[in-house]
PDB file of C-alpha atoms in Angstrom:
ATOM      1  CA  UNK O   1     114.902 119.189  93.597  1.00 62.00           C
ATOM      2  CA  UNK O   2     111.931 117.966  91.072  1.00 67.00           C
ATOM      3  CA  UNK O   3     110.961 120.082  88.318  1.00 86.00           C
ATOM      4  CA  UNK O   4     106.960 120.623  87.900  1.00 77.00           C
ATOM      5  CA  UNK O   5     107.688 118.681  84.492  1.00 82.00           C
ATOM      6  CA  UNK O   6     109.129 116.025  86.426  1.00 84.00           C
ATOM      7  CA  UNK O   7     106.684 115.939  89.294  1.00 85.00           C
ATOM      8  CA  UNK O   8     103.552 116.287  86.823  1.00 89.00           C
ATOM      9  CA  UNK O   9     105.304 113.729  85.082  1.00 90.00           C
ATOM     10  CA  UNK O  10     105.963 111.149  88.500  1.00 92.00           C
ATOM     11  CA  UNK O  11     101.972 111.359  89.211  1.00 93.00           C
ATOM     12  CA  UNK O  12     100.780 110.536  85.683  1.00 94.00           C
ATOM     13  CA  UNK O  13     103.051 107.432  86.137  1.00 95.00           C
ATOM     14  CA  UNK O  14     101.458 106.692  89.950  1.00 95.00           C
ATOM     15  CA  UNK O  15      97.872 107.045  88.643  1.00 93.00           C
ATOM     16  CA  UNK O  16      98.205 104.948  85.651  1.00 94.00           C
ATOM     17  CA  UNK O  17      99.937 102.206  88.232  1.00 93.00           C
ATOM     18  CA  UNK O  18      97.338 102.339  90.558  1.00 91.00           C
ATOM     19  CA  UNK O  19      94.414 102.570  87.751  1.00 90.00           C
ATOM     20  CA  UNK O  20      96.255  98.791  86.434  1.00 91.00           C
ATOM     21  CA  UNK O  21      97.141  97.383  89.996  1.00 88.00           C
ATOM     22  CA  UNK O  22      93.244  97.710  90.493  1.00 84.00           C
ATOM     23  CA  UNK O  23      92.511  96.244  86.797  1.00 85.00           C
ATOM     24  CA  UNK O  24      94.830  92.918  86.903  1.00 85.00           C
ATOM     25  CA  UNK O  25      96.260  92.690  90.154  1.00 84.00           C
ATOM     26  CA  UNK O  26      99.945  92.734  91.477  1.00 85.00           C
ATOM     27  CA  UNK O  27     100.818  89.356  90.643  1.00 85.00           C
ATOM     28  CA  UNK O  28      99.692  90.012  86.928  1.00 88.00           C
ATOM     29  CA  UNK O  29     100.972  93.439  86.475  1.00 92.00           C
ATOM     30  CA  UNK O  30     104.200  93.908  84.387  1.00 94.00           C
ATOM     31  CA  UNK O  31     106.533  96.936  83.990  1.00 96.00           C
ATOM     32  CA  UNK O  32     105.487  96.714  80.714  1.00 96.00           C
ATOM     33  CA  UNK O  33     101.891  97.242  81.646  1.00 96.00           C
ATOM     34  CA  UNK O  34     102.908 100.556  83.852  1.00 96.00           C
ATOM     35  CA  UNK O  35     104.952 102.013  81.227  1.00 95.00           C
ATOM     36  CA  UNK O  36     102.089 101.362  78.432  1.00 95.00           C
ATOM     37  CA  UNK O  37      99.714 102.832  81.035  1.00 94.00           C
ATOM     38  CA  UNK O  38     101.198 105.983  81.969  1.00 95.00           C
ATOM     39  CA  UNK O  39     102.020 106.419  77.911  1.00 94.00           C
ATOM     40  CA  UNK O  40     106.048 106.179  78.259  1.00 94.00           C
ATOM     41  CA  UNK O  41     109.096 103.770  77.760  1.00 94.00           C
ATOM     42  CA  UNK O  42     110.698 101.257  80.298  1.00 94.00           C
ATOM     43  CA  UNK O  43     113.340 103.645  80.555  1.00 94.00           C
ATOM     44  CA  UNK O  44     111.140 106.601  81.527  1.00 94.00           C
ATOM     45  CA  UNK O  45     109.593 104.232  84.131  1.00 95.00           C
ATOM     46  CA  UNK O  46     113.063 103.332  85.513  1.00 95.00           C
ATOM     47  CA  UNK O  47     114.193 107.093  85.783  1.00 94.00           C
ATOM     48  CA  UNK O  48     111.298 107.548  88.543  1.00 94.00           C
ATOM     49  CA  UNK O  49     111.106 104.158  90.355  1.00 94.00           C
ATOM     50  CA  UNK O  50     113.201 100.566  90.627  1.00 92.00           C
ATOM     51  CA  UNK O  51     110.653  98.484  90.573  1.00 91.00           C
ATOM     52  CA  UNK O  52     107.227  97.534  90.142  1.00 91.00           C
ATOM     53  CA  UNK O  53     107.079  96.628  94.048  1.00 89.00           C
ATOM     54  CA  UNK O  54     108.848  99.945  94.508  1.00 90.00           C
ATOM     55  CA  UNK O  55     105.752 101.750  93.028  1.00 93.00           C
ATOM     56  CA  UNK O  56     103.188  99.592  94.331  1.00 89.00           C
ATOM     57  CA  UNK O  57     104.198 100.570  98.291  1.00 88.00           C
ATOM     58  CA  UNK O  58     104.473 103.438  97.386  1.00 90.00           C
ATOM     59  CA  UNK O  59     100.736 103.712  96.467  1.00 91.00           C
ATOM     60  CA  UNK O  60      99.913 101.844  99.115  1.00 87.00           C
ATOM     61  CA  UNK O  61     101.316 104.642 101.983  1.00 87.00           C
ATOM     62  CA  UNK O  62      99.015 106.813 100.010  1.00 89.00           C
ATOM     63  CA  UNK O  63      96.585 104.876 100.363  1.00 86.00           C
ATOM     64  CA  UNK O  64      97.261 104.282 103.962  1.00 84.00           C
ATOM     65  CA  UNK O  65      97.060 108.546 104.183  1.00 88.00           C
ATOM     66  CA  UNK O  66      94.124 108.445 102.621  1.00 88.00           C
ATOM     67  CA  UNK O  67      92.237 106.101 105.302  1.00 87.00           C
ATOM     68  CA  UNK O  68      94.066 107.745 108.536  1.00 89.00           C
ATOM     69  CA  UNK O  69      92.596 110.797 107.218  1.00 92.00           C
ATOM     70  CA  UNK O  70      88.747 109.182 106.832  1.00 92.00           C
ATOM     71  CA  UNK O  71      89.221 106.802 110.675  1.00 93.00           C
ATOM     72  CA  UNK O  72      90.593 109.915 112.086  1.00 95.00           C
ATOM     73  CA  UNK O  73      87.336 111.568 111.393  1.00 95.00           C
ATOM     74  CA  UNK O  74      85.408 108.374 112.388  1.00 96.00           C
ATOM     75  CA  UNK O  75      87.219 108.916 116.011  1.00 95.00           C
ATOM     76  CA  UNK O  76      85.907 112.542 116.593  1.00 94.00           C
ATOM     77  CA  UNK O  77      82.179 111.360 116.056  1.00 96.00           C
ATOM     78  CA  UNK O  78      79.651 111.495 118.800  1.00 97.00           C
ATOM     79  CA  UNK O  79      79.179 107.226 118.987  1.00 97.00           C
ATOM     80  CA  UNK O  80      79.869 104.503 120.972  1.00 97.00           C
ATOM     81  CA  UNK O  81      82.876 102.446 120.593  1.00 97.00           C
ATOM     82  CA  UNK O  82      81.017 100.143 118.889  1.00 96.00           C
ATOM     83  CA  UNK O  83      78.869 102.185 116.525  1.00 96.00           C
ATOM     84  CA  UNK O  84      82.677 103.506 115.332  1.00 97.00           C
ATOM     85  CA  UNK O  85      84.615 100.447 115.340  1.00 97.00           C
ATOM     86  CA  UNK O  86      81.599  99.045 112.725  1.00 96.00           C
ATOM     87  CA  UNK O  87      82.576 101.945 110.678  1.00 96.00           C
ATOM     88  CA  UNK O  88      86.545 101.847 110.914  1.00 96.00           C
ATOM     89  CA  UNK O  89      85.646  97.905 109.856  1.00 96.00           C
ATOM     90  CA  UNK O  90      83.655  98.966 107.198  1.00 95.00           C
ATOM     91  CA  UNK O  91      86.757 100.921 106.195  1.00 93.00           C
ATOM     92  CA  UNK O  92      88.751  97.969 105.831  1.00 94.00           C
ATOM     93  CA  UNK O  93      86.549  95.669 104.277  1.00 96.00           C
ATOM     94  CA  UNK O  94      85.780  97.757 101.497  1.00 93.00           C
ATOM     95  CA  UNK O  95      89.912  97.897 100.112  1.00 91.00           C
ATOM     96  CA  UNK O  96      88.928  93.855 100.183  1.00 94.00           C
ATOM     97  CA  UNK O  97      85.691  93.876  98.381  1.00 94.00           C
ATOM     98  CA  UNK O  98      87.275  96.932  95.851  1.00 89.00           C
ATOM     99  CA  UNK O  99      90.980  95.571  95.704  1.00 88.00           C
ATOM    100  CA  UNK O 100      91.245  92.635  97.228  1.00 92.00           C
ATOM    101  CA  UNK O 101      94.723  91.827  95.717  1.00 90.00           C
ATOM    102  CA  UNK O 102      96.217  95.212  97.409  1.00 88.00           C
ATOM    103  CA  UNK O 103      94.829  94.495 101.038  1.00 92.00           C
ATOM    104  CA  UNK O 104      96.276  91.278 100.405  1.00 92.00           C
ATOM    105  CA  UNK O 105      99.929  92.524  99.557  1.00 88.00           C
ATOM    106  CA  UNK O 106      99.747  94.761 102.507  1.00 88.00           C
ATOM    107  CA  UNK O 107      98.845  91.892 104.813  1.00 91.00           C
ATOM    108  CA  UNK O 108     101.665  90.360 103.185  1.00 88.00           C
ATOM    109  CA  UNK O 109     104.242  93.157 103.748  1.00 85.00           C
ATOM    110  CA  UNK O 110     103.154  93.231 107.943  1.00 87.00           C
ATOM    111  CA  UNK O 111     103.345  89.361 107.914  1.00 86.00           C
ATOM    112  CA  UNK O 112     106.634  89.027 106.524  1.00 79.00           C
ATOM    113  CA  UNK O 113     109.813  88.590 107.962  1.00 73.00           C
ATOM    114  CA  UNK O 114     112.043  91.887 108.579  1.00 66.00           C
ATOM    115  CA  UNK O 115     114.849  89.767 106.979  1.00 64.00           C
ATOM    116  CA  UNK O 116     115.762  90.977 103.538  1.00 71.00           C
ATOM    117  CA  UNK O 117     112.911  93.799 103.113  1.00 76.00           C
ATOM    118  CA  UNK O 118     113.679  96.297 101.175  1.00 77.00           C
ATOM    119  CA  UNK O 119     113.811  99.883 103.335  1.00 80.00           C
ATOM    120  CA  UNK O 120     110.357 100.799 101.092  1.00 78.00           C
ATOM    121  CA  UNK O 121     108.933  97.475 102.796  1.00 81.00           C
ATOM    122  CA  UNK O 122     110.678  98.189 105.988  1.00 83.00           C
ATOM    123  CA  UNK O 123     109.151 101.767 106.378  1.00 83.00           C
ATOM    124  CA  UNK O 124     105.833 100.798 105.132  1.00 84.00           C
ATOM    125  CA  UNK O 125     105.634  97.896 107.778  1.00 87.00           C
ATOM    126  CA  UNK O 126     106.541 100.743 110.366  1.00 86.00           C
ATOM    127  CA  UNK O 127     103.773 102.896 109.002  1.00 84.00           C
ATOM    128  CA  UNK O 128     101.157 100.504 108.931  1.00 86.00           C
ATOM    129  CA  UNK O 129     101.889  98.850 112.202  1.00 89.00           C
ATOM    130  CA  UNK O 130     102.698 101.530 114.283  1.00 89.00           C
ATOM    131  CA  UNK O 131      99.944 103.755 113.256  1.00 89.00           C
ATOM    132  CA  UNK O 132      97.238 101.524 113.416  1.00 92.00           C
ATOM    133  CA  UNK O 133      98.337 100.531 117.110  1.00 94.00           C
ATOM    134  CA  UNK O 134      98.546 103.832 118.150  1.00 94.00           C
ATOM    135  CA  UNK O 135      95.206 104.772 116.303  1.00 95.00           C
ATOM    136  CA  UNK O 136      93.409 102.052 118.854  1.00 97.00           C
ATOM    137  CA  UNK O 137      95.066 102.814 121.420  1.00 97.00           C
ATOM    138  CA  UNK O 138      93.455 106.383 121.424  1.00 96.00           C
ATOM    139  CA  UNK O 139      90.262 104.835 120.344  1.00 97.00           C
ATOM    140  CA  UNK O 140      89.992 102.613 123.134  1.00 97.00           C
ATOM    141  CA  UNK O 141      90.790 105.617 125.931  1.00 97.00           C
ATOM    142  CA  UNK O 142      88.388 107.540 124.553  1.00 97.00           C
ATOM    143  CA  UNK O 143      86.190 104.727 125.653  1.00 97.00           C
ATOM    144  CA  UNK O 144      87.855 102.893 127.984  1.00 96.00           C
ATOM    145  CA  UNK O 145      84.290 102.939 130.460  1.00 96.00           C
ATOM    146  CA  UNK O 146      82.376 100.747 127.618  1.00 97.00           C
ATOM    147  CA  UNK O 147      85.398  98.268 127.954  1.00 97.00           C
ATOM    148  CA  UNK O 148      85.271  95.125 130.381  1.00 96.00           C
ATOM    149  CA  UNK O 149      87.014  96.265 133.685  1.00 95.00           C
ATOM    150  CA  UNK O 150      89.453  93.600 133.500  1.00 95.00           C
ATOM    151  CA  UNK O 151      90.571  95.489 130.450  1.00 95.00           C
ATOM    152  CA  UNK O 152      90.092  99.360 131.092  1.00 96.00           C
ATOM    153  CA  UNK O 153      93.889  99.532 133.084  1.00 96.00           C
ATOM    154  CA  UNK O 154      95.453  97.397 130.120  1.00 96.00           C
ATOM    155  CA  UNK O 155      94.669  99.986 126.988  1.00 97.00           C
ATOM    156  CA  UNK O 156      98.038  99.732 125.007  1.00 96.00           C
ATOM    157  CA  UNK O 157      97.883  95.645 125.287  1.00 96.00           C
ATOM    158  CA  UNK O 158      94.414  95.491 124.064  1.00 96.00           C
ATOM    159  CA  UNK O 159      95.003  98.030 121.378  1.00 96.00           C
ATOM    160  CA  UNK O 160      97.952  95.424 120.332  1.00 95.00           C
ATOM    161  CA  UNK O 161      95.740  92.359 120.265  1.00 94.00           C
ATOM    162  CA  UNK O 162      92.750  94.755 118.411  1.00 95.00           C
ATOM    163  CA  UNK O 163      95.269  95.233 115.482  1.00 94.00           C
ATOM    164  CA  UNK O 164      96.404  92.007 115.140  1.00 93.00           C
ATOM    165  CA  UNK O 165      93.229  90.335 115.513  1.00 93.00           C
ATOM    166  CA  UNK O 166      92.018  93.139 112.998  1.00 95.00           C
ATOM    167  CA  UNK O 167      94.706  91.696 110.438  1.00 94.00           C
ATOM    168  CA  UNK O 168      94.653  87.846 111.042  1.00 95.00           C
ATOM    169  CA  UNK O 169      90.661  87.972 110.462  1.00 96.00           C
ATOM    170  CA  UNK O 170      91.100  89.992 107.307  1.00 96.00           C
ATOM    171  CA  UNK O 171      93.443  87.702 105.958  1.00 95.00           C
ATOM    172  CA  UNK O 172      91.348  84.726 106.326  1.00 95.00           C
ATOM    173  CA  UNK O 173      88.227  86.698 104.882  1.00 96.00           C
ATOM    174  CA  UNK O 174      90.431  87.639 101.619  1.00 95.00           C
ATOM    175  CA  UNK O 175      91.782  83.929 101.342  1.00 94.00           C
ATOM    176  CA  UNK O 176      89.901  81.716 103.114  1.00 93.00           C
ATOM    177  CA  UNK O 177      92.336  80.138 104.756  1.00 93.00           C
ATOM    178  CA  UNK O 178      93.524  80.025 108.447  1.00 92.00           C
ATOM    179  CA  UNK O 179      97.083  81.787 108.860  1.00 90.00           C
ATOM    180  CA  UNK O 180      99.880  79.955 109.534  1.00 87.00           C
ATOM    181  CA  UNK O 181     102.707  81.860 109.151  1.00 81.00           C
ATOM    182  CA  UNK O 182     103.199  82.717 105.685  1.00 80.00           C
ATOM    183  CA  UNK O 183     100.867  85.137 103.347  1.00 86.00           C
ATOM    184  CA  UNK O 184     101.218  83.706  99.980  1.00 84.00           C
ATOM    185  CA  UNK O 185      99.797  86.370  97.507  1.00 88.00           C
ATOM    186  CA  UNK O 186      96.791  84.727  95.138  1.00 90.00           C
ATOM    187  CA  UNK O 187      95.467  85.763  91.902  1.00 88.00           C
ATOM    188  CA  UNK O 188      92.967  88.566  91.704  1.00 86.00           C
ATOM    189  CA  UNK O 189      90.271  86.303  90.770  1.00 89.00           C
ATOM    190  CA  UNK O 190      90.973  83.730  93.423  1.00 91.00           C
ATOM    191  CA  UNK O 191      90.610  86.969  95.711  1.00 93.00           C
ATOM    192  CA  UNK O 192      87.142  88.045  94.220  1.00 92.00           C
ATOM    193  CA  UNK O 193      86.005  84.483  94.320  1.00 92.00           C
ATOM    194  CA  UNK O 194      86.351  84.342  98.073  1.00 92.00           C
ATOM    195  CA  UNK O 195      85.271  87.914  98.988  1.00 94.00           C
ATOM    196  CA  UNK O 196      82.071  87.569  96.710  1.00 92.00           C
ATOM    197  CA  UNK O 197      81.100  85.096  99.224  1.00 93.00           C
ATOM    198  CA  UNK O 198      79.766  87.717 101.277  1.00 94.00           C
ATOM    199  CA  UNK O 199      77.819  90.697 101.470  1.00 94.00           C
ATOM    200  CA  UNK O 200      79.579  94.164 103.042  1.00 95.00           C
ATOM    201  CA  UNK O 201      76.983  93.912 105.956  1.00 95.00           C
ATOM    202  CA  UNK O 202      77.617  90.834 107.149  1.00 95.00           C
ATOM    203  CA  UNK O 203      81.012  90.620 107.332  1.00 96.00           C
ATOM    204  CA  UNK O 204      81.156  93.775 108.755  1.00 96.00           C
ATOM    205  CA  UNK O 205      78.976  92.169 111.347  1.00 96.00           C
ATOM    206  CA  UNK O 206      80.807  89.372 111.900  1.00 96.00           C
ATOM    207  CA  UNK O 207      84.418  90.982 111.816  1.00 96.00           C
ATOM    208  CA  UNK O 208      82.977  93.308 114.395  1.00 96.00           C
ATOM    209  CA  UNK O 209      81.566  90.805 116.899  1.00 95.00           C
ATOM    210  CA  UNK O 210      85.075  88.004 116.189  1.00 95.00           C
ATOM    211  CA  UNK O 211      87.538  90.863 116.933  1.00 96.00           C
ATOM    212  CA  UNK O 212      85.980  93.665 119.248  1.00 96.00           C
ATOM    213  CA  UNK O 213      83.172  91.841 120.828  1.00 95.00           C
ATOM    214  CA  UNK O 214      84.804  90.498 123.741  1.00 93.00           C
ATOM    215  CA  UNK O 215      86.405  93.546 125.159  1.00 95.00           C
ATOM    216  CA  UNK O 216      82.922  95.365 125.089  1.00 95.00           C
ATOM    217  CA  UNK O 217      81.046  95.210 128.590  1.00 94.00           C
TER     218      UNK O 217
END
């Protein structure tokens, strides 16, 4: 069991991470870099994690917490399924527009191949995938009469196609490129480049109409 030293200790070195992840992207970010951040030596950083990709998912699963907690509240409101879905897309758009390297790396991690993950990778792609399915799934029952009919008896296959549509159009927004099969991570500024192409409200309007607008009535 963690001391409070310890613990105190383990958060100091998560929010300097994530304060330098944001700053100069994954690709860019050394151990050195966390250690100098969080004010201790390579060693230190060692005794809490393995790795700087170690850390990073781990951030990212808080992160992913952090946005459950705000769609689950965007799922109790009293809208249409397509006044919420514009705000669960908002939701995502804005990790692009404020870290666009990060939403990339977790595009990355769902994309990949299970072969040779690590078990942080493995049980993050578990968490994002299965959670996010299972989020639309309930959103769509909830308002399965503003679907198309053809769709209303077919609720955990749409939810399927909603999540990876959701993904697939994000990753083209972020890179600007069609997906192929492979995520290949980009600089931060290659990132910014692309996203700065846009304002929030558009391509909120557009991811909305590309990914949800044919299963509306």
């Amino acid at each position: 069991m963690e001391t409070f030293e310890n613990l105190c200790k383990r958060e100091n070195i998560i929010n300097a991470a994530r304060r330098i992840f944001v700053k100069k992207g994954f690709i860019d970010t050394t151990i050195e870099d966390l250690a100098k951040a969080a004010k201790i030596s390579k060693g230190t950083f060692y005794n809490y994690f393995n790795s700087k990709e170690e850390i990073f998912v781990h951030i990212l699963n808080l992160d992913v917490r952090e946005r459950r907690e705000k769609l689950d509240k965007i799922l109790i409101l009293d809208l249409s399924l397509k006044k919420k879905y514009r705000y669960i897309c908002m939701e995502y758009l804005k990790d692009c527009f404020e870290a666009p390297d990060m939403s990339l790396y977790r595009l990355k991690v769902l994309f990949s191949n299970n072969f040779g993950d690590s078990e942080e990778i493995k049980a993050l792609k578990y968490n994002l995938c299965y959670t996010s399915t299972k989020y639309f799934e309930k959103l769509l029952e909830m308002h399965k009469n503003e679907l198309k009919e053809s769709l209303q008896s077919k609720i955990k296959l749409s939810a399927r196609g909603l999540s990876n549509h959701l993904r697939v159009f994000l990753y083209t927004f972020l890179t600007g490129e069609e997906y192929f099969g492979e995520t290949k991570l980009k600089s931060r500024d290659e990132l910014r480049k692309n996203v700065k192409m846009f304002k929030l409200n558009e391509i909120t309007y557009l991811m909305e109409q590309i990914t949800i607008g044919g299963f509306l009535k």
